[in-house]
């Protein structure tokens, strides 16, 4: 699963905003996305996806939410 899809899936499943730390932790724990280099997903990667996709994600302080 692409990382963008993993973030959307987690946010929609949880039904609430989540921090980048929690998203990265859950993506790694549930093995929703694997980096090509085998390293775990980090918070910087989560924020990069959020900033690249403002039509999908909303930043609310430290929380990341889906655009309604």
N, CA, C and O atoms as a printed pandas DataFrame, in Angstrom:
     atom_number atom_name residue_name chain_id  residue_number  x_coord  y_coord  z_coord
0              1         N          UNK        A               1    0.856   -1.179    0.000
1              2        CA          UNK        A               1    0.000    0.000    0.000
2              3         C          UNK        A               1    0.898    1.236    0.000
3              4         O          UNK        A               1    1.894    1.287    0.722
4              5         N          UNK        A               2    0.545    2.218   -0.802
5              6        CA          UNK        A               2    1.299    3.476   -0.816
6              7         C          UNK        A               2    1.106    4.176    0.531
7              8         O          UNK        A               2    0.094    3.977    1.203
8              9         N          UNK        A               3    2.073    4.986    0.911
9             10        CA          UNK        A               3    2.001    5.648    2.214
10            11         C          UNK        A               3    0.795    6.587    2.302
11            12         O          UNK        A               3    0.170    6.700    3.357
12            13         N          UNK        A               4    0.471    7.261    1.190
13            14        CA          UNK        A               4   -0.701    8.144    1.183
14            15         C          UNK        A               4   -1.972    7.350    1.501
15            16         O          UNK        A               4   -2.825    7.798    2.267
16            17         N          UNK        A               5   -2.078    6.165    0.899
17            18        CA          UNK        A               5   -3.241    5.306    1.138
18            19         C          UNK        A               5   -3.280    4.819    2.577
19            20         O          UNK        A               5   -4.350    4.728    3.178
20            21         N          UNK        A               6   -2.118    4.507    3.128
21            22        CA          UNK        A               6   -2.050    4.046    4.514
22            23         C          UNK        A               6   -2.507    5.133    5.481
23            24         O          UNK        A               6   -3.231    4.852    6.436
24            25         N          UNK        A               7   -2.090    6.368    5.236
25            26        CA          UNK        A               7   -2.494    7.481    6.110
26            27         C          UNK        A               7   -3.999    7.707    6.006
27            28         O          UNK        A               7   -4.676    7.857    7.024
28            29         N          UNK        A               8   -4.522    7.733    4.791
29            30        CA          UNK        A               8   -5.965    7.921    4.604
30            31         C          UNK        A               8   -6.727    6.795    5.282
31            32         O          UNK        A               8   -7.721    7.045    5.963
32            33         N          UNK        A               9   -6.275    5.560    5.106
33            34        CA          UNK        A               9   -6.956    4.412    5.711
34            35         C          UNK        A               9   -6.987    4.528    7.235
35            36         O          UNK        A               9   -8.031    4.316    7.851
36            37         N          UNK        A              10   -5.849    4.863    7.845
37            38        CA          UNK        A              10   -5.796    4.995    9.309
38            39         C          UNK        A              10   -6.708    6.111    9.804
39            40         O          UNK        A              10   -7.458    5.923   10.762
40            41         N          UNK        A              11   -6.647    7.271    9.155
41            42        CA          UNK        A              11   -7.468    8.396    9.598
42            43         C          UNK        A              11   -8.960    8.099    9.448
43            44         O          UNK        A              11   -9.755    8.455   10.318
44            45         N          UNK        A              12   -9.335    7.458    8.363
45            46        CA          UNK        A              12  -10.757    7.148    8.170
46            47         C          UNK        A              12  -11.209    6.026    9.099
47            48         O          UNK        A              12  -12.345    6.043    9.574
48            49         N          UNK        A              13  -10.350    5.062    9.361
49            50        CA          UNK        A              13  -10.691    3.970   10.267
50            51         C          UNK        A              13  -10.848    4.467   11.697
51            52         O          UNK        A              13  -11.781    4.074   12.398
52            53         N          UNK        A              14   -9.943    5.323   12.123
53            54        CA          UNK        A              14   -9.985    5.860   13.486
54            55         C          UNK        A              14  -11.079    6.911   13.652
55            56         O          UNK        A              14  -11.624    7.078   14.743
56            57         N          UNK        A              15  -11.395    7.612   12.581
57            58        CA          UNK        A              15  -12.441    8.630   12.657
58            59         C          UNK        A              15  -12.057    9.863   13.443
59            60         O          UNK        A              15  -12.920   10.588   13.938
60            61         N          UNK        A              16  -10.752   10.102   13.559
61            62        CA          UNK        A              16  -10.272   11.271   14.309
62            63         C          UNK        A              16   -8.909   11.672   13.777
63            64         O          UNK        A              16   -8.262   10.913   13.055
64            65         N          UNK        A              17   -8.479   12.870   14.140
65            66        CA          UNK        A              17   -7.144   13.313   13.764
66            67         C          UNK        A              17   -6.098   12.571   14.566
67            68         O          UNK        A              17   -6.353   12.127   15.685
68            69         N          UNK        A              18   -4.931   12.443   13.990
69            70        CA          UNK        A              18   -3.828   11.743   14.652
70            71         C          UNK        A              18   -2.544   12.539   14.449
71            72         O          UNK        A              18   -2.423   13.299   13.488
72            73         N          UNK        A              19   -1.598   12.363   15.346
73            74        CA          UNK        A              19   -0.302   13.015   15.193
74            75         C          UNK        A              19    0.541   12.229   14.200
75            76         O          UNK        A              19    0.276   11.057   13.932
76            77         N          UNK        A              20    1.549   12.883   13.662
77            78        CA          UNK        A              20    2.465   12.214   12.736
78            79         C          UNK        A              20    3.163   11.054   13.442
79            80         O          UNK        A              20    3.422   10.018   12.829
80            81         N          UNK        A              21    3.465   11.223   14.714
81            82        CA          UNK        A              21    4.117   10.165   15.477
82            83         C          UNK        A              21    3.221    8.930   15.571
83            84         O          UNK        A              21    3.684    7.805   15.376
84            85         N          UNK        A              22    1.953    9.141   15.867
85            86        CA          UNK        A              22    1.013    8.026   15.974
86            87         C          UNK        A              22    0.793    7.362   14.624
87            88         O          UNK        A              22    0.733    6.136   14.533
88            89         N          UNK        A              23    0.673    8.166   13.578
89            90        CA          UNK        A              23    0.495    7.606   12.237
90            91         C          UNK        A              23    1.692    6.742   11.844
91            92         O          UNK        A              23    1.517    5.626   11.353
92            93         N          UNK        A              24    2.890    7.244   12.054
93            94        CA          UNK        A              24    4.093    6.479   11.715
94            95         C          UNK        A              24    4.145    5.186   12.528
95            96         O          UNK        A              24    4.446    4.120   11.991
96            97         N          UNK        A              25    3.855    5.285   13.799
97            98        CA          UNK        A              25    3.875    4.108   14.670
98            99         C          UNK        A              25    2.882    3.046   14.195
99           100         O          UNK        A              25    3.217    1.864   14.120
100          101         N          UNK        A              26    1.664    3.474   13.877
101          102        CA          UNK        A              26    0.628    2.533   13.441
102          103         C          UNK        A              26    0.925    1.938   12.068
103          104         O          UNK        A              26    0.669    0.756   11.836
104          105         N          UNK        A              27    1.462    2.747   11.158
105          106        CA          UNK        A              27    1.829    2.247    9.834
106          107         C          UNK        A              27    2.903    1.172    9.969
107          108         O          UNK        A              27    2.838    0.138    9.304
108          109         N          UNK        A              28    3.887    1.415   10.826
109          110        CA          UNK        A              28    4.955    0.437   11.023
110          111         C          UNK        A              28    4.454   -0.798   11.764
111          112         O          UNK        A              28    4.808   -1.921   11.402
112          113         N          UNK        A              29    3.641   -0.605   12.788
113          114        CA          UNK        A              29    3.117   -1.715   13.582
114          115         C          UNK        A              29    2.239   -2.639   12.741
115          116         O          UNK        A              29    2.340   -3.862   12.837
116          117         N          UNK        A              30    1.385   -2.047   11.924
117          118        CA          UNK        A              30    0.453   -2.830   11.101
118          119         C          UNK        A              30    1.041   -3.223    9.738
119          120         O          UNK        A              30    0.405   -3.913    8.942
120          121         N          UNK        A              31    2.274   -2.762    9.497
121          122        CA          UNK        A              31    2.972   -3.046    8.232
122          123         C          UNK        A              31    2.137   -2.658    7.011
123          124         O          UNK        A              31    1.992   -3.422    6.056
124          125         N          UNK        A              32    1.595   -1.441    7.082
125          126        CA          UNK        A              32    0.767   -0.936    5.996
126          127         C          UNK        A              32    1.593   -0.424    4.826
127          128         O          UNK        A              32    1.109   -0.384    3.695
128          129         N          UNK        A              33    2.831   -0.034    5.087
129          130        CA          UNK        A              33    3.707    0.491    4.043
130          131         C          UNK        A              33    5.128    0.088    4.375
131          132         O          UNK        A              33    5.545    0.153    5.531
132          133         N          UNK        A              34    5.865   -0.327    3.370
133          134        CA          UNK        A              34    7.276   -0.674    3.543
134          135         C          UNK        A              34    8.118    0.249    2.677
135          136         O          UNK        A              34    7.883    0.374    1.475
136          137         N          UNK        A              35    9.089    0.888    3.289
137          138        CA          UNK        A              35   10.008    1.721    2.523
138          139         C          UNK        A              35   10.918    0.838    1.685
139          140         O          UNK        A              35   11.192   -0.305    2.052
140          141         N          UNK        A              36   11.380    1.364    0.569
141          142        CA          UNK        A              36   12.263    0.590   -0.315
142          143         C          UNK        A              36   13.564    0.187    0.362
143          144         O          UNK        A              36   14.127   -0.869    0.071
144          145         N          UNK        A              37   14.041    1.052    1.282
145          146        CA          UNK        A              37   15.307    0.743    1.958
146          147         C          UNK        A              37   15.108   -0.131    3.197
147          148         O          UNK        A              37   16.076   -0.457    3.885
148          149         N          UNK        A              38   13.864   -0.512    3.485
149          150        CA          UNK        A              38   13.582   -1.401    4.610
150          151         C          UNK        A              38   13.482   -0.713    5.957
151          152         O          UNK        A              38   13.159   -1.356    6.956
152          153         N          UNK        A              39   13.754    0.591    6.001
153          154        CA          UNK        A              39   13.683    1.330    7.261
154          155         C          UNK        A              39   12.226    1.619    7.607
155          156         O          UNK        A              39   11.377    1.662    6.717
156          157         N          UNK        A              40   11.927    1.819    8.897
157          158        CA          UNK        A              40   10.554    2.155    9.279
158          159         C          UNK        A              40   10.170    3.557    8.806
159          160         O          UNK        A              40   11.023    4.427    8.628
160          161         N          UNK        A              41    8.878    3.751    8.608
161          162        CA          UNK        A              41    8.349    5.067    8.240
162          163         C          UNK        A              41    8.579    6.012    9.415
163          164         O          UNK        A              41    8.350    5.644   10.568
164          165         N          UNK        A              42    9.030    7.225    9.124
165          166        CA          UNK        A              42    9.278    8.215   10.163
166          167         C          UNK        A              42    8.304    9.382   10.073
167          168         O          UNK        A              42    7.558    9.502    9.102
168          169         N          UNK        A              43    8.314   10.222   11.070
169          170        CA          UNK        A              43    7.402   11.366   11.112
170          171         C          UNK        A              43    7.686   12.350    9.984
171          172         O          UNK        A              43    6.760   12.968    9.459
172          173         N          UNK        A              44    8.953   12.504    9.604
173          174        CA          UNK        A              44    9.269   13.417    8.496
174          175         C          UNK        A              44    8.615   12.961    7.208
175          176         O          UNK        A              44    8.168   13.789    6.414
176          177         N          UNK        A              45    8.553   11.665    6.991
177          178        CA          UNK        A              45    7.915   11.134    5.792
178          179         C          UNK        A              45    6.409   11.388    5.832
179          180         O          UNK        A              45    5.806   11.704    4.807
180          181         N          UNK        A              46    5.804   11.252    7.004
181          182        CA          UNK        A              46    4.367   11.526    7.159
182          183         C          UNK        A              46    4.094   12.987    6.821
183          184         O          UNK        A              46    3.192   13.286    6.038
184          185         N          UNK        A              47    4.877   13.907    7.413
185          186        CA          UNK        A              47    4.655   15.330    7.165
186          187         C          UNK        A              47    4.888   15.684    5.704
187          188         O          UNK        A              47    4.183   16.536    5.164
188          189         N          UNK        A              48    5.856   15.054    5.052
189          190        CA          UNK        A              48    6.107   15.324    3.634
190          191         C          UNK        A              48    4.874   14.973    2.803
191          192         O          UNK        A              48    4.503   15.718    1.896
192          193         N          UNK        A              49    4.246   13.852    3.106
193          194        CA          UNK        A              49    3.034   13.439    2.392
194          195         C          UNK        A              49    1.909   14.438    2.639
195          196         O          UNK        A              49    1.190   14.808    1.712
196          197         N          UNK        A              50    1.758   14.870    3.880
197          198        CA          UNK        A              50    0.695   15.820    4.235
198          199         C          UNK        A              50    0.891   17.139    3.494
199          200         O          UNK        A              50   -0.067   17.685    2.947
200          201         N          UNK        A              51    2.110   17.656    3.466
201          202        CA          UNK        A              51    2.376   18.922    2.787
202          203         C          UNK        A              51    2.204   18.819    1.274
203          204         O          UNK        A              51    1.813   19.792    0.630
204          205         N          UNK        A              52    2.493   17.647    0.701
205          206        CA          UNK        A              52    2.343   17.446   -0.742
206          207         C          UNK        A              52    0.890   17.272   -1.168
207          208         O          UNK        A              52    0.573   17.395   -2.351
208          209         N          UNK        A              53    0.007   16.988   -0.219
209          210        CA          UNK        A              53   -1.389   16.675   -0.543
210          211         C          UNK        A              53   -2.373   17.533    0.256
211          212         O          UNK        A              53   -3.165   16.992    1.028
212          213         N          UNK        A              54   -2.339   18.866    0.085
213          214        CA          UNK        A              54   -3.235   19.728    0.866
214          215         C          UNK        A              54   -4.705   19.548    0.504
215          216         O          UNK        A              54   -5.582   19.964    1.261
216          217         N          UNK        A              55   -4.985   18.932   -0.647
217          218        CA          UNK        A              55   -6.374   18.686   -1.021
218          219         C          UNK        A              55   -6.943   17.459   -0.291
219          220         O          UNK        A              55   -8.148   17.208   -0.336
220          221         N          UNK        A              56   -6.069   16.700    0.378
221          222        CA          UNK        A              56   -6.496   15.480    1.074
222          223         C          UNK        A              56   -6.411   15.635    2.589
223          224         O          UNK        A              56   -7.280   15.161    3.320
224          225         N          UNK        A              57   -5.347   16.308    3.057
225          226        CA          UNK        A              57   -5.083   16.382    4.494
226          227         C          UNK        A              57   -5.166   17.809    5.016
227          228         O          UNK        A              57   -4.838   18.767    4.315
228          229         N          UNK        A              58   -5.611   17.927    6.258
229          230        CA          UNK        A              58   -5.686   19.205    6.959
230          231         C          UNK        A              58   -4.772   19.125    8.174
231          232         O          UNK        A              58   -4.804   18.146    8.919
232          233         N          UNK        A              59   -3.964   20.150    8.369
233          234        CA          UNK        A              59   -3.123   20.234    9.566
234          235         C          UNK        A              59   -3.858   21.051   10.609
235          236         O          UNK        A              59   -4.283   22.176   10.344
236          237         N          UNK        A              60   -4.006   20.488   11.787
237          238        CA          UNK        A              60   -4.687   21.155   12.899
238          239         C          UNK        A              60   -3.754   21.093   14.093
239          240         O          UNK        A              60   -3.863   20.212   14.945
240          241         N          UNK        A              61   -2.820   22.061   14.137
241          242        CA          UNK        A              61   -1.786   22.000   15.172
242          243         C          UNK        A              61   -0.924   20.798   14.903
243          244         O          UNK        A              61   -0.364   20.669   13.814
244          245         N          UNK        A              62   -0.802   19.901   15.885
245          246        CA          UNK        A              62   -0.029   18.673   15.715
246          247         C          UNK        A              62   -0.835   17.552   15.091
247          248         O          UNK        A              62   -0.282   16.517   14.721
248          249         N          UNK        A              63   -2.144   17.750   14.972
249          250        CA          UNK        A              63   -2.996   16.698   14.432
250          251         C          UNK        A              63   -3.119   16.791   12.917
251          252         O          UNK        A              63   -3.101   17.874   12.333
252          253         N          UNK        A              64   -3.244   15.639   12.312
253          254        CA          UNK        A              64   -3.471   15.533   10.883
254          255         C          UNK        A              64   -4.863   14.938   10.710
255          256         O          UNK        A              64   -5.195   13.923   11.323
256          257         N          UNK        A              65   -5.672   15.577    9.872
257          258        CA          UNK        A              65   -7.042   15.126    9.628
258          259         C          UNK        A              65   -7.275   15.007    8.133
259          260         O          UNK        A              65   -6.508   15.536    7.329
260          261         N          UNK        A              66   -8.335   14.311    7.772
261          262        CA          UNK        A              66   -8.727   14.244    6.377
262          263         C          UNK        A              66   -9.561   15.469    6.022
263          264         O          UNK        A              66  -10.363   15.941    6.827
264          265         N          UNK        A              67   -9.364   15.974    4.817
265          266        CA          UNK        A              67  -10.182   17.076    4.308
266          267         C          UNK        A              67  -11.607   16.536    4.149
267          268         O          UNK        A              67  -11.806   15.429    3.649
268          269         N          UNK        A              68  -12.571   17.309    4.569
269          270        CA          UNK        A              68  -13.965   16.844    4.491
270          271         C          UNK        A              68  -14.568   17.174    3.157
271          272         O          UNK        A              68  -15.732   16.859    2.911
